[in-house]
């Protein structure tokens, strides 16, 4: 306000000087009057320029700040009318830009949140096949670093030629194209890739990970094959023995009794397999109820050892309990006893005669750890992730059972809120174990 008043006073002073000179001009010559008019006009121009230049300079600074992203700066609305109008227009523009920037930022945050939470991978490719947008899931599938690949095409072309070919096909046909591709790495992934042309000439790529689906298909196929194989062997034996009995072996008492004993063994094996399959089906479907209770872990181990004492004696093996036998467990006593029996039976079968099996009981901050260590040949590293699968046997030498015991162990422990594990070193034996929370929740599987 003071600056504006000072400028106006200066203008008034100059006007008064002009008037005074006009009066004096009556007695001056024409040349002197022109010279005085020029001087007065120059002084007026200088004063007006000084009054306008500073606000314009400030507005230029504000405009430069806005151009650099500082939308909080505003111009000072003062000075002549035209300057004030220009300042208001600049401030209005800054307000509009700030509101629009906020809207764009909110929209970008929403889009980023949506893309980041998608289980599918999403890429946006421009007409030069540069990567304009990629979400974390797509980067993880393709083995990319999000910050590195943006704006590049060579990465996609060189690493994933199948995907690049599908991209070109969609561009040629101007229609959506689909293909199942395999992505390597630590584990092969089955990916369903969809490439969709957009009106802007960009291409949208959607990657859907179907590995779990194909894994389930493989497991089902393996399950059917394993069941068929496990059933075929005893059924074939039974058929041959029945045929021999019908052909005359029945008349030879010793031979007939041997066949009957072997037939009883095969029938027992088939019955055991069927019962374990039924139990697995109940565990997986949630029909097996947990009867929760509290008990000492050491006592449960002793009961399990007593159950397979005959096998241990026949193989001259003994079981050593280490750790904290007085630990308290909460869970279904009979089912956890079955877990220990399966682990001990497994350890006995694959340990040499006369060896020692070690059962460890440890307490951690929020869980109890139980382990069974054998003295066998160990498990190959590539087989470790599959040892708890149904019917999986890492080698023919690990036969003699149904191949369902460890699968039942896994389902029972997971029903108690725990987890299973295996550690093995070739030539030094294996350790199969599980952890349970200190307090299992009551409920059903």
CSV table of C-alpha atoms in Angstrom, one decimal:
chain,number,residue,atom,x,y,z
A,1,UNK,CA,0.0,0.0,0.0
A,2,UNK,CA,2.8,2.4,0.9
A,3,UNK,CA,4.6,1.6,-2.3
A,4,UNK,CA,1.5,2.3,-4.3
A,5,UNK,CA,1.0,5.6,-2.5
A,6,UNK,CA,4.6,6.6,-3.1
A,7,UNK,CA,4.2,5.9,-6.8
A,8,UNK,CA,1.0,8.0,-7.0
A,9,UNK,CA,2.7,10.9,-5.2
A,10,UNK,CA,5.6,10.8,-7.6
A,11,UNK,CA,3.2,10.9,-10.5
A,12,UNK,CA,1.3,13.9,-9.0
A,13,UNK,CA,4.6,15.7,-8.4
A,14,UNK,CA,5.6,15.2,-12.0
A,15,UNK,CA,2.2,16.5,-13.1
A,16,UNK,CA,2.6,19.6,-11.0
A,17,UNK,CA,6.1,20.1,-12.5
A,18,UNK,CA,4.6,19.7,-15.9
A,19,UNK,CA,1.9,22.3,-15.2
A,20,UNK,CA,4.5,24.7,-13.8
A,21,UNK,CA,6.6,24.2,-16.9
A,22,UNK,CA,3.6,24.7,-19.0
A,23,UNK,CA,3.0,28.1,-17.4
A,24,UNK,CA,6.6,29.0,-17.8
A,25,UNK,CA,6.5,27.8,-21.3
A,26,UNK,CA,4.7,31.0,-22.3
A,27,UNK,CA,8.0,32.9,-22.0
A,28,UNK,CA,10.2,30.1,-23.5
A,29,UNK,CA,11.1,29.5,-27.0
A,30,UNK,CA,9.7,26.5,-29.0
A,31,UNK,CA,13.0,24.5,-28.8
A,32,UNK,CA,13.2,25.0,-25.0
A,33,UNK,CA,9.6,23.9,-24.6
A,34,UNK,CA,10.2,20.7,-26.6
A,35,UNK,CA,13.3,19.9,-24.6
A,36,UNK,CA,11.5,20.5,-21.3
A,37,UNK,CA,8.6,18.2,-22.5
A,38,UNK,CA,11.1,15.5,-23.4
A,39,UNK,CA,12.8,15.7,-20.0
A,40,UNK,CA,9.4,15.6,-18.1
A,41,UNK,CA,8.2,12.7,-20.2
A,42,UNK,CA,11.4,10.8,-19.6
A,43,UNK,CA,11.1,11.4,-15.9
A,44,UNK,CA,7.5,10.2,-15.9
A,45,UNK,CA,8.5,7.1,-17.9
A,46,UNK,CA,11.3,6.3,-15.5
A,47,UNK,CA,9.0,6.6,-12.5
A,48,UNK,CA,6.3,4.5,-14.1
A,49,UNK,CA,8.9,1.9,-15.1
A,50,UNK,CA,10.2,1.7,-11.6
A,51,UNK,CA,6.6,1.3,-10.3
A,52,UNK,CA,5.9,-1.6,-12.7
A,53,UNK,CA,9.3,-3.4,-13.0
A,54,UNK,CA,9.4,-4.7,-9.4
A,55,UNK,CA,5.9,-6.3,-9.4
A,56,UNK,CA,6.7,-7.9,-12.8
A,57,UNK,CA,10.0,-9.2,-11.5
A,58,UNK,CA,8.2,-10.8,-8.5
A,59,UNK,CA,5.6,-12.3,-10.8
A,60,UNK,CA,8.3,-13.7,-13.0
A,61,UNK,CA,9.9,-15.3,-9.9
A,62,UNK,CA,6.5,-16.8,-8.9
A,63,UNK,CA,5.9,-18.1,-12.4
A,64,UNK,CA,9.4,-19.7,-12.5
A,65,UNK,CA,8.7,-21.3,-9.1
A,66,UNK,CA,5.4,-22.7,-10.4
A,67,UNK,CA,7.2,-24.1,-13.5
A,68,UNK,CA,9.6,-25.8,-11.1
A,69,UNK,CA,6.8,-27.4,-9.1
A,70,UNK,CA,6.4,-24.9,-6.3
A,71,UNK,CA,2.6,-24.4,-6.4
A,72,UNK,CA,2.4,-22.6,-3.0
A,73,UNK,CA,4.0,-19.3,-4.1
A,74,UNK,CA,1.6,-16.5,-5.0
A,75,UNK,CA,2.1,-13.0,-6.6
A,76,UNK,CA,1.6,-9.8,-4.7
A,77,UNK,CA,-1.6,-8.1,-6.0
A,78,UNK,CA,-0.5,-4.4,-6.0
A,79,UNK,CA,0.5,-1.6,-8.3
A,80,UNK,CA,-1.3,-0.3,-11.4
A,81,UNK,CA,-4.6,-1.9,-12.5
A,82,UNK,CA,-3.0,-3.9,-15.3
A,83,UNK,CA,-0.4,-5.3,-12.9
A,84,UNK,CA,-3.0,-6.3,-10.3
A,85,UNK,CA,-5.0,-8.0,-13.0
A,86,UNK,CA,-2.0,-9.9,-14.2
A,87,UNK,CA,-1.1,-10.9,-10.6
A,88,UNK,CA,-4.7,-12.2,-10.0
A,89,UNK,CA,-4.6,-14.2,-13.2
A,90,UNK,CA,-1.2,-15.7,-12.2
A,91,UNK,CA,-2.5,-16.6,-8.7
A,92,UNK,CA,-5.7,-18.2,-10.2
A,93,UNK,CA,-3.6,-20.3,-12.5
A,94,UNK,CA,-1.4,-21.4,-9.6
A,95,UNK,CA,-4.5,-22.4,-7.6
A,96,UNK,CA,-5.9,-24.4,-10.6
A,97,UNK,CA,-2.6,-26.1,-11.2
A,98,UNK,CA,-2.3,-27.0,-7.5
A,99,UNK,CA,-5.8,-28.5,-7.5
A,100,UNK,CA,-5.2,-30.4,-10.7
A,101,UNK,CA,-1.8,-31.7,-9.4
A,102,UNK,CA,-3.5,-32.9,-6.2
A,103,UNK,CA,-6.2,-34.7,-8.2
A,104,UNK,CA,-3.5,-36.4,-10.4
A,105,UNK,CA,-1.5,-37.4,-7.4
A,106,UNK,CA,-4.6,-39.0,-5.7
A,107,UNK,CA,-5.4,-40.8,-9.0
A,108,UNK,CA,-1.9,-42.0,-9.3
A,109,UNK,CA,-1.8,-43.3,-5.7
A,110,UNK,CA,-5.1,-45.1,-6.3
A,111,UNK,CA,-3.7,-46.7,-9.5
A,112,UNK,CA,-0.5,-47.6,-7.8
A,113,UNK,CA,-2.4,-49.2,-4.9
A,114,UNK,CA,-4.6,-51.2,-7.2
A,115,UNK,CA,-1.6,-52.4,-9.4
A,116,UNK,CA,0.5,-53.2,-6.3
A,117,UNK,CA,-2.2,-55.4,-4.8
A,118,UNK,CA,-3.0,-57.3,-8.0
A,119,UNK,CA,-1.9,-61.0,-8.0
A,120,UNK,CA,-1.6,-60.7,-11.8
A,121,UNK,CA,1.3,-59.0,-13.5
A,122,UNK,CA,0.5,-55.8,-15.6
A,123,UNK,CA,2.7,-54.1,-18.2
A,124,UNK,CA,2.0,-51.2,-20.5
A,125,UNK,CA,4.1,-51.1,-23.7
A,126,UNK,CA,4.2,-48.1,-26.0
A,127,UNK,CA,4.3,-48.2,-29.8
A,128,UNK,CA,8.1,-48.6,-29.8
A,129,UNK,CA,7.9,-51.5,-27.4
A,130,UNK,CA,9.3,-49.5,-24.5
A,131,UNK,CA,8.0,-50.5,-21.0
A,132,UNK,CA,5.9,-47.5,-19.8
A,133,UNK,CA,4.4,-49.1,-16.7
A,134,UNK,CA,5.0,-52.4,-14.8
A,135,UNK,CA,3.6,-53.4,-11.5
A,136,UNK,CA,5.6,-55.2,-8.8
A,137,UNK,CA,3.9,-58.6,-9.5
A,138,UNK,CA,4.9,-58.5,-13.2
A,139,UNK,CA,8.5,-57.4,-12.3
A,140,UNK,CA,8.7,-60.3,-9.9
A,141,UNK,CA,7.4,-62.8,-12.5
A,142,UNK,CA,9.8,-61.6,-15.2
A,143,UNK,CA,12.8,-61.1,-13.0
A,144,UNK,CA,12.9,-57.3,-13.5
A,145,UNK,CA,13.8,-54.3,-11.4
A,146,UNK,CA,10.9,-51.8,-11.8
A,147,UNK,CA,13.1,-48.7,-11.7
A,148,UNK,CA,15.6,-50.2,-14.2
A,149,UNK,CA,13.3,-51.5,-17.0
A,150,UNK,CA,11.0,-48.5,-17.3
A,151,UNK,CA,11.5,-46.9,-20.7
A,152,UNK,CA,13.5,-49.8,-22.1
A,153,UNK,CA,12.6,-52.5,-24.7
A,154,UNK,CA,15.8,-54.6,-25.0
A,155,UNK,CA,15.2,-56.1,-21.6
A,156,UNK,CA,11.8,-57.6,-22.6
A,157,UNK,CA,13.0,-58.7,-26.0
A,158,UNK,CA,16.2,-60.4,-24.9
A,159,UNK,CA,14.9,-62.1,-21.7
A,160,UNK,CA,11.5,-63.2,-22.9
A,161,UNK,CA,11.3,-63.8,-26.7
A,162,UNK,CA,8.0,-65.7,-26.4
A,163,UNK,CA,6.4,-62.7,-24.8
A,164,UNK,CA,7.9,-60.3,-27.4
A,165,UNK,CA,6.6,-62.5,-30.2
A,166,UNK,CA,3.1,-62.5,-28.7
A,167,UNK,CA,3.3,-58.8,-28.5
A,168,UNK,CA,4.1,-58.5,-32.2
A,169,UNK,CA,1.4,-60.9,-33.1
A,170,UNK,CA,-1.2,-58.8,-31.3
A,171,UNK,CA,0.1,-55.7,-33.0
A,172,UNK,CA,-0.1,-57.3,-36.4
A,173,UNK,CA,-3.6,-58.8,-35.9
A,174,UNK,CA,-4.9,-55.8,-33.9
A,175,UNK,CA,-6.7,-58.1,-31.6
A,176,UNK,CA,-6.2,-59.7,-28.2
A,177,UNK,CA,-3.7,-62.7,-28.2
A,178,UNK,CA,-3.2,-65.3,-25.5
A,179,UNK,CA,-0.5,-67.9,-24.9
A,180,UNK,CA,0.8,-70.1,-22.1
A,181,UNK,CA,4.5,-69.5,-21.6
A,182,UNK,CA,7.1,-70.9,-19.2
A,183,UNK,CA,9.3,-68.6,-17.1
A,184,UNK,CA,12.4,-70.1,-15.7
A,185,UNK,CA,14.4,-69.3,-12.5
A,186,UNK,CA,14.6,-71.2,-9.3
A,187,UNK,CA,11.3,-72.9,-10.2
A,188,UNK,CA,9.5,-73.0,-13.6
A,189,UNK,CA,6.3,-71.0,-13.6
A,190,UNK,CA,3.3,-71.6,-15.9
A,191,UNK,CA,2.1,-68.1,-17.0
A,192,UNK,CA,-0.9,-67.3,-19.1
A,193,UNK,CA,0.0,-64.1,-21.0
A,194,UNK,CA,-2.7,-61.9,-22.6
A,195,UNK,CA,-1.8,-59.0,-24.9
A,196,UNK,CA,-4.5,-56.4,-25.5
A,197,UNK,CA,-4.1,-53.6,-28.1
A,198,UNK,CA,-5.3,-50.2,-27.0
A,199,UNK,CA,-6.7,-47.3,-29.0
A,200,UNK,CA,-3.6,-45.2,-28.1
A,201,UNK,CA,-1.4,-47.7,-30.0
A,202,UNK,CA,-0.1,-49.0,-26.7
A,203,UNK,CA,-0.3,-52.6,-25.7
A,204,UNK,CA,-1.5,-53.9,-22.3
A,205,UNK,CA,0.1,-57.2,-21.1
A,206,UNK,CA,-1.6,-59.2,-18.3
A,207,UNK,CA,0.3,-62.1,-16.8
A,208,UNK,CA,-1.6,-64.7,-14.8
A,209,UNK,CA,0.4,-67.2,-12.7
A,210,UNK,CA,-1.2,-70.6,-13.2
A,211,UNK,CA,1.6,-72.6,-11.5
A,212,UNK,CA,-0.5,-73.7,-8.6
A,213,UNK,CA,-3.2,-74.9,-11.0
A,214,UNK,CA,-0.8,-77.0,-13.0
A,215,UNK,CA,0.9,-78.2,-9.8
A,216,UNK,CA,-2.5,-79.4,-8.5
A,217,UNK,CA,-3.0,-81.1,-11.9
A,218,UNK,CA,0.4,-82.8,-11.6
A,219,UNK,CA,-0.3,-83.8,-8.0
A,220,UNK,CA,-3.6,-85.3,-9.0
A,221,UNK,CA,-2.1,-87.2,-11.9
A,222,UNK,CA,0.8,-88.4,-9.7
A,223,UNK,CA,-1.7,-89.4,-7.0
A,224,UNK,CA,-3.7,-91.5,-9.4
A,225,UNK,CA,-0.6,-93.1,-10.8
A,226,UNK,CA,0.8,-93.8,-7.3
A,227,UNK,CA,-2.4,-95.3,-6.0
A,228,UNK,CA,-2.6,-97.5,-9.1
A,229,UNK,CA,1.0,-98.6,-8.6
A,230,UNK,CA,0.6,-99.2,-4.9
A,231,UNK,CA,-2.6,-101.2,-5.5
A,232,UNK,CA,-1.3,-103.1,-8.5
A,233,UNK,CA,1.6,-104.8,-6.7
A,234,UNK,CA,-0.4,-106.4,-3.8
A,235,UNK,CA,-3.3,-107.2,-6.1
A,236,UNK,CA,-1.0,-108.9,-8.6
A,237,UNK,CA,0.5,-110.9,-5.7
A,238,UNK,CA,-2.9,-111.9,-4.4
A,239,UNK,CA,-4.0,-112.9,-7.9
A,240,UNK,CA,-0.9,-115.1,-8.5
A,241,UNK,CA,-1.2,-116.8,-5.1
A,242,UNK,CA,-4.9,-117.5,-5.6
A,243,UNK,CA,-4.2,-118.9,-9.0
A,244,UNK,CA,-1.5,-121.2,-7.7
A,245,UNK,CA,-3.7,-122.4,-4.9
A,246,UNK,CA,-6.5,-123.2,-7.4
A,247,UNK,CA,-4.0,-125.1,-9.6
A,248,UNK,CA,-3.1,-127.5,-6.9
A,249,UNK,CA,-1.0,-125.7,-4.3
A,250,UNK,CA,-4.0,-126.0,-2.0
A,251,UNK,CA,-3.3,-129.7,-1.7
A,252,UNK,CA,0.2,-129.0,-0.4
A,253,UNK,CA,-0.3,-127.9,3.2
A,254,UNK,CA,3.0,-126.1,3.7
A,255,UNK,CA,2.8,-124.2,0.5
A,256,UNK,CA,-0.8,-123.4,1.0
A,257,UNK,CA,-0.1,-122.0,4.5
A,258,UNK,CA,2.8,-119.9,3.2
A,259,UNK,CA,0.5,-118.5,0.5
A,260,UNK,CA,-2.2,-117.8,3.0
A,261,UNK,CA,0.2,-116.0,5.3
A,262,UNK,CA,1.5,-113.9,2.4
A,263,UNK,CA,-2.0,-113.2,1.3
A,264,UNK,CA,-2.9,-112.0,4.8
A,265,UNK,CA,0.1,-109.7,4.7
A,266,UNK,CA,-0.9,-108.2,1.4
A,267,UNK,CA,-4.5,-107.7,2.6
A,268,UNK,CA,-3.3,-106.0,5.7
A,269,UNK,CA,-1.1,-103.7,3.6
A,270,UNK,CA,-4.1,-102.9,1.4
A,271,UNK,CA,-6.3,-102.3,4.4
A,272,UNK,CA,-3.7,-100.0,6.0
A,273,UNK,CA,-3.4,-98.0,2.7
A,274,UNK,CA,-7.2,-97.6,2.4
A,275,UNK,CA,-7.5,-96.5,6.0
A,276,UNK,CA,-4.7,-93.9,5.7
A,277,UNK,CA,-6.2,-92.6,2.4
A,278,UNK,CA,-9.6,-92.2,4.2
A,279,UNK,CA,-7.9,-90.4,7.1
A,280,UNK,CA,-6.1,-88.1,4.7
A,281,UNK,CA,-9.4,-87.3,3.0
A,282,UNK,CA,-11.0,-86.5,6.3
A,283,UNK,CA,-8.0,-84.3,7.3
A,284,UNK,CA,-8.1,-82.4,4.1
A,285,UNK,CA,-11.8,-81.9,4.1
A,286,UNK,CA,-12.0,-80.7,7.7
A,287,UNK,CA,-14.1,-83.6,8.9
A,288,UNK,CA,-11.6,-84.8,11.5
A,289,UNK,CA,-12.3,-83.1,14.9
A,290,UNK,CA,-9.5,-82.3,17.3
A,291,UNK,CA,-10.0,-83.4,20.9
A,292,UNK,CA,-7.8,-80.9,22.7
A,293,UNK,CA,-6.1,-81.5,26.0
A,294,UNK,CA,-2.9,-80.9,27.9
A,295,UNK,CA,-0.2,-83.4,28.6
A,296,UNK,CA,3.6,-83.8,29.0
A,297,UNK,CA,5.6,-84.2,25.8
A,298,UNK,CA,8.0,-86.7,27.4
A,299,UNK,CA,5.1,-89.0,28.3
A,300,UNK,CA,3.7,-88.9,24.8
A,301,UNK,CA,7.2,-89.8,23.3
A,302,UNK,CA,7.4,-92.8,25.7
A,303,UNK,CA,3.9,-94.0,24.6
A,304,UNK,CA,4.9,-93.8,20.9
A,305,UNK,CA,8.1,-95.7,21.5
A,306,UNK,CA,6.2,-98.4,23.4
A,307,UNK,CA,3.9,-98.8,20.4
A,308,UNK,CA,6.8,-99.6,18.0
A,309,UNK,CA,8.9,-101.4,20.6
A,310,UNK,CA,8.7,-104.7,18.6
A,311,UNK,CA,10.2,-103.1,15.5
A,312,UNK,CA,13.0,-101.5,17.5
A,313,UNK,CA,13.8,-104.8,19.3
A,314,UNK,CA,13.9,-106.7,16.0
A,315,UNK,CA,16.4,-104.2,14.6
A,316,UNK,CA,18.4,-103.8,17.8
A,317,UNK,CA,17.7,-100.1,17.9
A,318,UNK,CA,17.2,-97.8,20.8
A,319,UNK,CA,15.6,-94.3,21.3
A,320,UNK,CA,17.3,-91.6,23.2
A,321,UNK,CA,15.3,-88.6,24.5
A,322,UNK,CA,17.1,-85.2,24.6
A,323,UNK,CA,16.0,-81.8,25.7
A,324,UNK,CA,13.1,-81.0,28.0
A,325,UNK,CA,10.7,-84.0,28.5
A,326,UNK,CA,8.7,-82.0,31.1
A,327,UNK,CA,7.4,-79.6,28.4
A,328,UNK,CA,3.7,-79.3,28.3
A,329,UNK,CA,1.8,-79.7,25.0
A,330,UNK,CA,-1.8,-78.8,24.1
A,331,UNK,CA,-3.5,-80.7,21.4
A,332,UNK,CA,-5.2,-83.9,20.4
A,333,UNK,CA,-3.2,-86.5,22.3
A,334,UNK,CA,-4.0,-89.5,20.0
A,335,UNK,CA,-3.3,-87.6,16.8
A,336,UNK,CA,0.0,-86.2,18.0
A,337,UNK,CA,0.9,-89.7,19.2
A,338,UNK,CA,0.2,-91.0,15.7
A,339,UNK,CA,2.6,-88.2,14.4
A,340,UNK,CA,5.4,-89.5,16.7
A,341,UNK,CA,4.7,-93.1,15.8
A,342,UNK,CA,4.9,-92.3,12.1
A,343,UNK,CA,8.2,-90.3,12.5
A,344,UNK,CA,9.8,-93.0,14.8
A,345,UNK,CA,8.7,-95.8,12.4
A,346,UNK,CA,10.1,-93.9,9.5
A,347,UNK,CA,13.4,-93.3,11.4
A,348,UNK,CA,13.7,-97.0,12.4
A,349,UNK,CA,13.1,-98.3,8.8
A,350,UNK,CA,15.8,-96.1,7.3
A,351,UNK,CA,18.4,-96.4,10.1
A,352,UNK,CA,20.9,-99.2,10.1
A,353,UNK,CA,20.4,-102.1,12.6
A,354,UNK,CA,21.9,-101.4,16.0
A,355,UNK,CA,21.8,-97.6,15.6
A,356,UNK,CA,20.3,-94.9,17.9
A,357,UNK,CA,17.3,-92.7,17.1
A,358,UNK,CA,17.3,-89.4,18.9
A,359,UNK,CA,14.1,-87.5,19.9
A,360,UNK,CA,14.6,-83.9,20.7
A,361,UNK,CA,12.2,-81.7,22.7
A,362,UNK,CA,12.9,-77.9,22.8
A,363,UNK,CA,11.0,-74.9,23.9
A,364,UNK,CA,11.3,-71.6,22.1
A,365,UNK,CA,9.6,-68.2,22.8
A,366,UNK,CA,6.2,-69.1,21.3
A,367,UNK,CA,6.4,-72.7,20.3
A,368,UNK,CA,7.6,-76.2,21.1
A,369,UNK,CA,9.9,-78.1,18.8
A,370,UNK,CA,9.9,-81.9,18.5
A,371,UNK,CA,12.5,-83.6,16.2
A,372,UNK,CA,13.3,-87.2,15.3
A,373,UNK,CA,16.8,-87.8,14.0
A,374,UNK,CA,17.8,-91.1,12.3
A,375,UNK,CA,21.2,-92.4,11.2
A,376,UNK,CA,20.2,-93.3,7.7
A,377,UNK,CA,21.8,-92.4,4.3
A,378,UNK,CA,20.0,-89.1,4.2
A,379,UNK,CA,17.8,-87.5,1.5
A,380,UNK,CA,19.0,-85.9,-1.7
A,381,UNK,CA,18.7,-82.0,-1.5
A,382,UNK,CA,16.3,-81.9,-4.5
A,383,UNK,CA,13.9,-84.3,-2.8
A,384,UNK,CA,13.7,-82.4,0.5
A,385,UNK,CA,10.8,-80.2,-0.6
A,386,UNK,CA,8.7,-83.2,-1.6
A,387,UNK,CA,9.2,-85.6,1.3
A,388,UNK,CA,5.8,-84.7,2.9
A,389,UNK,CA,3.9,-85.4,-0.3
A,390,UNK,CA,1.6,-88.4,-0.6
A,391,UNK,CA,3.3,-91.5,-1.9
A,392,UNK,CA,6.6,-89.7,-2.5
A,393,UNK,CA,9.6,-91.9,-2.1
A,394,UNK,CA,13.0,-90.4,-2.7
A,395,UNK,CA,14.4,-93.8,-3.7
A,396,UNK,CA,13.3,-97.4,-4.2
A,397,UNK,CA,15.2,-98.3,-1.1
A,398,UNK,CA,12.7,-96.3,1.0
A,399,UNK,CA,10.0,-98.7,0.2
A,400,UNK,CA,8.1,-101.0,2.6
A,401,UNK,CA,5.3,-98.5,3.6
A,402,UNK,CA,2.3,-96.9,2.0
A,403,UNK,CA,4.1,-93.6,1.4
A,404,UNK,CA,1.3,-91.8,3.3
A,405,UNK,CA,2.8,-91.6,6.8
A,406,UNK,CA,4.6,-88.2,6.4
A,407,UNK,CA,1.7,-86.7,4.5
A,408,UNK,CA,-0.6,-87.6,7.5
A,409,UNK,CA,2.0,-86.1,9.8
A,410,UNK,CA,2.0,-82.8,7.9
A,411,UNK,CA,-1.8,-82.5,7.9
A,412,UNK,CA,-2.2,-83.3,11.6
A,413,UNK,CA,0.5,-80.8,12.6
A,414,UNK,CA,-0.9,-78.0,10.3
A,415,UNK,CA,-4.4,-78.7,11.9
A,416,UNK,CA,-2.8,-77.8,15.2
A,417,UNK,CA,-1.5,-74.5,13.8
A,418,UNK,CA,2.1,-75.9,13.6
A,419,UNK,CA,4.5,-76.7,10.8
A,420,UNK,CA,6.7,-79.5,9.7
A,421,UNK,CA,10.3,-79.5,8.6
A,422,UNK,CA,13.1,-81.8,7.4
A,423,UNK,CA,16.9,-81.4,7.5
A,424,UNK,CA,19.2,-83.9,5.9
A,425,UNK,CA,22.9,-84.4,5.0
A,426,UNK,CA,23.9,-87.3,2.8
A,427,UNK,CA,25.7,-90.0,4.8
A,428,UNK,CA,24.8,-88.4,8.1
A,429,UNK,CA,21.1,-89.1,8.4
A,430,UNK,CA,18.0,-87.0,8.5
A,431,UNK,CA,16.0,-85.0,11.0
A,432,UNK,CA,12.2,-84.9,10.6
A,433,UNK,CA,10.4,-82.6,13.0
A,434,UNK,CA,7.5,-80.2,13.8
A,435,UNK,CA,6.8,-77.1,15.8
A,436,UNK,CA,3.6,-76.4,17.7
A,437,UNK,CA,2.3,-73.2,19.3
A,438,UNK,CA,2.4,-73.4,23.1
A,439,UNK,CA,-1.4,-73.0,23.2
A,440,UNK,CA,-3.4,-74.5,20.4
A,441,UNK,CA,-6.8,-73.2,19.7
A,442,UNK,CA,-9.8,-75.4,20.3
A,443,UNK,CA,-11.7,-76.3,17.2
A,444,UNK,CA,-11.9,-78.7,14.3
A,445,UNK,CA,-9.6,-79.3,11.4
